[in-house]
PDB file of C-alpha atoms in Angstrom:
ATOM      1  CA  UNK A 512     117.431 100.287  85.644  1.00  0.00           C
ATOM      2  CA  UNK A 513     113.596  99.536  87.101  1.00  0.00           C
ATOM      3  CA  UNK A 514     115.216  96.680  89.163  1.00  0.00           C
ATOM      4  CA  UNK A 515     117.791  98.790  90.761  1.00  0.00           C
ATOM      5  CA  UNK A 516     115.072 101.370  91.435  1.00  0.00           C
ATOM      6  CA  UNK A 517     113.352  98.231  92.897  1.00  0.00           C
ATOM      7  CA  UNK A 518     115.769  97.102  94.728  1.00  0.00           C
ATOM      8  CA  UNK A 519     116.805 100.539  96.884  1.00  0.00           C
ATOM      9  CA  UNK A 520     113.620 100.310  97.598  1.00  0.00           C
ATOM     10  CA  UNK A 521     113.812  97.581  99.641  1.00  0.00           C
ATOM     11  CA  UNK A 522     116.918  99.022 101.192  1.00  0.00           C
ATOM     12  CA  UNK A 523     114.926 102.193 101.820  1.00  0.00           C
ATOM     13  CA  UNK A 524     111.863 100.842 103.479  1.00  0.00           C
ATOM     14  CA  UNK A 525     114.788  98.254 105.716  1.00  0.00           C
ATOM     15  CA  UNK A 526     115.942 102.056 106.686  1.00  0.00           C
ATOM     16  CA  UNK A 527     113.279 103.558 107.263  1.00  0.00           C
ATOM     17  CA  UNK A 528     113.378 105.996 104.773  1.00  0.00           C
ATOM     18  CA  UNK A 529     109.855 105.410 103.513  1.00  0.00           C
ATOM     19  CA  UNK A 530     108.927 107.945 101.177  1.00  0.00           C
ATOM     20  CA  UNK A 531     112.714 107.487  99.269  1.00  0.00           C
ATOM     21  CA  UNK A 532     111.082 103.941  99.304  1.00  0.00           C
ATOM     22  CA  UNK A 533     107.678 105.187  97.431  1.00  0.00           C
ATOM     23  CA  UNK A 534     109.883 107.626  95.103  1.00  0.00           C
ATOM     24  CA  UNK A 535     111.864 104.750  93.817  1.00  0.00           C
ATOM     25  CA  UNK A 536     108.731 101.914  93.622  1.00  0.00           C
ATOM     26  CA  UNK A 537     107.522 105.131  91.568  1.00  0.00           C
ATOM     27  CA  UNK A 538     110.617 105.637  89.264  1.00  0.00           C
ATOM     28  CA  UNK A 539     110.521 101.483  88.834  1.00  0.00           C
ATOM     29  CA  UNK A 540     107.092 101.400  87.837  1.00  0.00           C
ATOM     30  CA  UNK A 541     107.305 104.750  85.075  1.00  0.00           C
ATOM     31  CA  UNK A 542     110.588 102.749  83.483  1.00  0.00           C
ATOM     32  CA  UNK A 543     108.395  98.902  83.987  1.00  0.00           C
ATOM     33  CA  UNK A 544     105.811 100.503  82.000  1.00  0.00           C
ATOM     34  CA  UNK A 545     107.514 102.751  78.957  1.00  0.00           C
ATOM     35  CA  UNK A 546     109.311  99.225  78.814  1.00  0.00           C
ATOM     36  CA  UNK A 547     106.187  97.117  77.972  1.00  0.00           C
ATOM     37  CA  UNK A 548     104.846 100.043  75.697  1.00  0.00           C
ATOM     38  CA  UNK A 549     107.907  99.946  73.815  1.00  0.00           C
ATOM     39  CA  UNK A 550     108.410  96.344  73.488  1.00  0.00           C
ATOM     40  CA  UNK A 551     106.790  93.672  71.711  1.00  0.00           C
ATOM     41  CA  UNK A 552     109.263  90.838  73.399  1.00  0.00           C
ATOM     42  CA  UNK A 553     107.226  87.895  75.261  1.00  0.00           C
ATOM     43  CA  UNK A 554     110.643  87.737  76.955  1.00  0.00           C
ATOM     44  CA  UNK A 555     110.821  91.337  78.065  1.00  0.00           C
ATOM     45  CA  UNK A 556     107.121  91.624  79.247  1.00  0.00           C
ATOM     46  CA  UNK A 557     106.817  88.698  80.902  1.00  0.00           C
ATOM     47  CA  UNK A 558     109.727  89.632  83.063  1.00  0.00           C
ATOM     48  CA  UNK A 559     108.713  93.485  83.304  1.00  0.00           C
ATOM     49  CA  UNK A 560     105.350  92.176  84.851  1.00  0.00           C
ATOM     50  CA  UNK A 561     107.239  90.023  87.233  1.00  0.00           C
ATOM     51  CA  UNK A 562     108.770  92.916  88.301  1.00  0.00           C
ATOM     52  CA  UNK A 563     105.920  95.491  88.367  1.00  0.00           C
ATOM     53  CA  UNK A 564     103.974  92.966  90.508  1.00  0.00           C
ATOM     54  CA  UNK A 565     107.218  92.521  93.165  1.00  0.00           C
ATOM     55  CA  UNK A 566     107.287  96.432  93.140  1.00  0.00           C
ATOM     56  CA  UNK A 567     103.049  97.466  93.921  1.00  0.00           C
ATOM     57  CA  UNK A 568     103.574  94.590  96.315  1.00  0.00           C
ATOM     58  CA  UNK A 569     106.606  96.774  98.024  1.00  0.00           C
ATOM     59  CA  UNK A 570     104.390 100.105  97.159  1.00  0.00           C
ATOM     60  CA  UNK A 571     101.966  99.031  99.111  1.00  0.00           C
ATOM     61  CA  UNK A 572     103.591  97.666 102.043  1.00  0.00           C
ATOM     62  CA  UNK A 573     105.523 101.092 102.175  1.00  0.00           C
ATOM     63  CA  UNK A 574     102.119 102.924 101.414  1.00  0.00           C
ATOM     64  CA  UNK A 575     100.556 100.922 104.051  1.00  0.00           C
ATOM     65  CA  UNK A 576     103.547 101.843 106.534  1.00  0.00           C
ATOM     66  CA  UNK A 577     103.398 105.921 105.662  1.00  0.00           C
ATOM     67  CA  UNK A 578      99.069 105.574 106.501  1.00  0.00           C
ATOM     68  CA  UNK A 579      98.385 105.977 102.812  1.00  0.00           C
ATOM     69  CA  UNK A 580      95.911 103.060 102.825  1.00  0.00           C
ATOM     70  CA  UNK A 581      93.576 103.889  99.838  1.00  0.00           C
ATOM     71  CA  UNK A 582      97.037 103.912  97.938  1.00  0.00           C
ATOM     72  CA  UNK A 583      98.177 100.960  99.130  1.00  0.00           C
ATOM     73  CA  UNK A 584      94.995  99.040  98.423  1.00  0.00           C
ATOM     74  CA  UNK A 585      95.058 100.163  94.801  1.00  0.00           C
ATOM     75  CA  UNK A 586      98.995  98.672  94.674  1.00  0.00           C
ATOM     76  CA  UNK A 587      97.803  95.606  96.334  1.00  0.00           C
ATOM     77  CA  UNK A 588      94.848  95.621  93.890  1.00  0.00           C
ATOM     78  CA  UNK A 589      97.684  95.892  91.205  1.00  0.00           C
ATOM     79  CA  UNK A 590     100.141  93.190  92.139  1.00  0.00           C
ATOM     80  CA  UNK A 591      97.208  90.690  92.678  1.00  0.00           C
ATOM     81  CA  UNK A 592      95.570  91.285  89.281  1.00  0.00           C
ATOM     82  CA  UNK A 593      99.472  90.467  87.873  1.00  0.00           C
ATOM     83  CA  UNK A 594     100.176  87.597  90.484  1.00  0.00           C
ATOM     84  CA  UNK A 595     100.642  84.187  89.011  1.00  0.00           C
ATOM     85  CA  UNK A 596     101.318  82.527  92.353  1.00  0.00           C
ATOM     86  CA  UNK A 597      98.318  81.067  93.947  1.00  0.00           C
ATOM     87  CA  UNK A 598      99.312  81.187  97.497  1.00  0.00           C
ATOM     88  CA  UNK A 599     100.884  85.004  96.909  1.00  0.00           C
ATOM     89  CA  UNK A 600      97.375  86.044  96.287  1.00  0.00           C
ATOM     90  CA  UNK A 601      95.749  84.921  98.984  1.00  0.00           C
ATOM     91  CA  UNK A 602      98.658  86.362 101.028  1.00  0.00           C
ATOM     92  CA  UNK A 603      98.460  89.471  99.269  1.00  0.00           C
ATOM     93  CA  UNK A 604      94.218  89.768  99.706  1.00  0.00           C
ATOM     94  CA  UNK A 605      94.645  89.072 103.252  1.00  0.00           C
ATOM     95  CA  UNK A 606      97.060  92.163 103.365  1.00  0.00           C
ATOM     96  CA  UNK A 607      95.061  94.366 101.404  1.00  0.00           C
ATOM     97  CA  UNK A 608      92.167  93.725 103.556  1.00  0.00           C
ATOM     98  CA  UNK A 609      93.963  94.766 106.401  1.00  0.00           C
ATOM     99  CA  UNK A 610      94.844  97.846 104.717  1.00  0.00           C
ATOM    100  CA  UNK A 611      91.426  98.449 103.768  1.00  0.00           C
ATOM    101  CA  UNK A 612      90.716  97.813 107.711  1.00  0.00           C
ATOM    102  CA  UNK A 613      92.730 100.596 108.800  1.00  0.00           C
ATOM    103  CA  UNK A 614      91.510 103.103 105.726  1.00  0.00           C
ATOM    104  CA  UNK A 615      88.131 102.072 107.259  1.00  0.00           C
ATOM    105  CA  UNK A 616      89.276 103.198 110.962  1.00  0.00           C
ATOM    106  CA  UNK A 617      91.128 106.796 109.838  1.00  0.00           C
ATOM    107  CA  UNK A 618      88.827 107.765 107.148  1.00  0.00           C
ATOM    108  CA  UNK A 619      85.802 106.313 108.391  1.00  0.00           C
ATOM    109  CA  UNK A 620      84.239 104.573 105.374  1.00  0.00           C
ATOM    110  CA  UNK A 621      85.003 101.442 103.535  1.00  0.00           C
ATOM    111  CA  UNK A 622      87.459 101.890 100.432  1.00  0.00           C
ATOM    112  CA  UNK A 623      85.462 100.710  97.121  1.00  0.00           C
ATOM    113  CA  UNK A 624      87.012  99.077  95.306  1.00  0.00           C
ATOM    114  CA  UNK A 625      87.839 100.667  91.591  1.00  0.00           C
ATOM    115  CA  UNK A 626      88.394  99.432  88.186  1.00  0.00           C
ATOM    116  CA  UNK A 627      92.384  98.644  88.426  1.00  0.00           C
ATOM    117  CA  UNK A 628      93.816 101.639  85.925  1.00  0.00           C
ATOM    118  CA  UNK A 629      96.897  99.727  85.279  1.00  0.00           C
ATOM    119  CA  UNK A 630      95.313  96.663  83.784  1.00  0.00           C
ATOM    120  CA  UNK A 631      95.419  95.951  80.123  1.00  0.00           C
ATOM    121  CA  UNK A 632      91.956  95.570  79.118  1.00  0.00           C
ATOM    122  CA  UNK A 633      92.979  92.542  76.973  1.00  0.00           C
ATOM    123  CA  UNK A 634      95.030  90.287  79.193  1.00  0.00           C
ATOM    124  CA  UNK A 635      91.751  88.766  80.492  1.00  0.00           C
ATOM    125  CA  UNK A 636      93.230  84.980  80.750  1.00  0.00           C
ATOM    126  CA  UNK A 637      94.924  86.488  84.199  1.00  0.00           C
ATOM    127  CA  UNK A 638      91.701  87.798  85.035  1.00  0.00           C
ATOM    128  CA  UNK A 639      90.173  84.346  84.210  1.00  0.00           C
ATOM    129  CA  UNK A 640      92.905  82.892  86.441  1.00  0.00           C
ATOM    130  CA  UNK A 641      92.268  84.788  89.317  1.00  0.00           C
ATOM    131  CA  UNK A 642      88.380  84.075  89.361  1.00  0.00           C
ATOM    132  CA  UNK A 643      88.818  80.388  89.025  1.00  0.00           C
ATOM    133  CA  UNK A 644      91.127  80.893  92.445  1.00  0.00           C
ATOM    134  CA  UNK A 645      88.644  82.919  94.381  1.00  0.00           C
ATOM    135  CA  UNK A 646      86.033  81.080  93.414  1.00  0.00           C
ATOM    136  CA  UNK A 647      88.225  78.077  95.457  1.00  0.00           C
ATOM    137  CA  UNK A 648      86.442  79.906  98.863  1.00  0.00           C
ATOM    138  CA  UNK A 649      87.469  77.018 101.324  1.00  0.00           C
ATOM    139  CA  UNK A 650      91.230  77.355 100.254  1.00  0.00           C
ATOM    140  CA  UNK A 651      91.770  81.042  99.432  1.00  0.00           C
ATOM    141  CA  UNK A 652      88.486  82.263 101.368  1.00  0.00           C
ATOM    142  CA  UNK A 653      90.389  85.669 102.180  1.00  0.00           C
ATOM    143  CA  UNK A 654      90.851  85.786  97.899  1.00  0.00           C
ATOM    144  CA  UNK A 655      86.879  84.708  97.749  1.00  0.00           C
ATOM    145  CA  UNK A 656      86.165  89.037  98.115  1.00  0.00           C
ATOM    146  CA  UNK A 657      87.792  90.153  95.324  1.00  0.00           C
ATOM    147  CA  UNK A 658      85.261  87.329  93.451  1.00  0.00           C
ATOM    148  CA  UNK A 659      83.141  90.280  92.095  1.00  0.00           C
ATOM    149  CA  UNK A 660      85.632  92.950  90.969  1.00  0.00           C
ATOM    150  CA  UNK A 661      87.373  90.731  88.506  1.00  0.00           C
ATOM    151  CA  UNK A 662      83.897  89.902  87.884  1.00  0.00           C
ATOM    152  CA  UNK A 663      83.819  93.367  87.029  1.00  0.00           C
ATOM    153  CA  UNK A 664      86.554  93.741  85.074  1.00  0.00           C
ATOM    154  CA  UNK A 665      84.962  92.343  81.816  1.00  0.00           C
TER     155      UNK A 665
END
C-alpha cells in the first residue's frame, strides 16, 4: 500500500496537484514506518528504506515546488542519511542546497541544520558511510557540507 501511495504521488506532482502529492508522500511514509516498527524482516526493512528514501526524495522536490523549503531540506536531509547510492547523494546535497538557497532568500536566514528525527540512533554504519563519501571533497565537494552534521549525529 506505501508504494501505491508513492507512486500517485508521482502522478500528482506530473499534474500538478502538489499538495495531493505531499498528502500521499505523507500517507507512504506513516505506512513505511509502522512497517519497520512492526517487522523484524532484513527483507522487509531493507526494502521499506528503499522506499522511504525514493519518497522524502519526492517530498522534497514537491515541498521545494509548494515554497516549503525548511520542509524540504529536512526530506532531503532524510533521503540522504538513507541513500546508499554514492552519486544520488551528491545529487541530492546539491538539491538540498538549493533549497536551502531559496529558504535563505524568503525567510531571510540560513536553515540550520537539525538532528534528522527520523534516523535510528543505531544504524550508524550508514552514517559511517556517508562521512567516508563527504569526506571524498574533490568528487562529491557539494556532499563535503553535510561533513559535520553526520559528524554530529554520534
Amino acid at each position: 500500500a506505501a508504494s501505491v501511495y508513492s507512486n500517485r504521488a508521482i502522478v500528482c506532482t506530473k499534474l500538478n496537484k502538489l499538495e495531493l502529492s505531499d498528502s500521499d508522500c505523507n500517507k507512504s511514509l506513516e505506512l513505511l514506518i509502522q512497517l519497520l516498527n512492526n517487522n523484524n524482516d532484513d527483507t522487509i526493512i531493507s526494502n521499506c528504506k528503499t522506499l522511504m528514501t525514493k519518497v522524502y526524495s519526492r517530498r522534497a522536490m514537491t515541498r521545494v515546488r509548494l515554497g516549503k523549503y525548511g520542509d524540504a531540506i529536512e526530506d532531503f536531509q532524510s533521503s540522504i542519511y538513507h541513500q546508499q547510492n554514492v552519486s544520488i547523494v551528491n545529487e541530492l546535497t546539491q538539491l538540498m542546497k538549493k533549497a536551502q538557497d531559496k529558504y535563505y532568500d524568503t525567510e531571510g536566514k540560513n536553515y540550520n541544520l537539525k538532528r534528522n528525527r527520523n534516523v535510528n540512533n543505531n544504524d550508524n554504519s550508514i552514517i559511517i558511510k556517508n562521512i567516508s563519501i563527504l569526506q571524498n571533497q574533490n568528487k562529491y565537494p557539494a556532499a563535503a557540507e553535510l561533513l559535520p552534521f553526520y559528524r554530529a549525529q554520534f
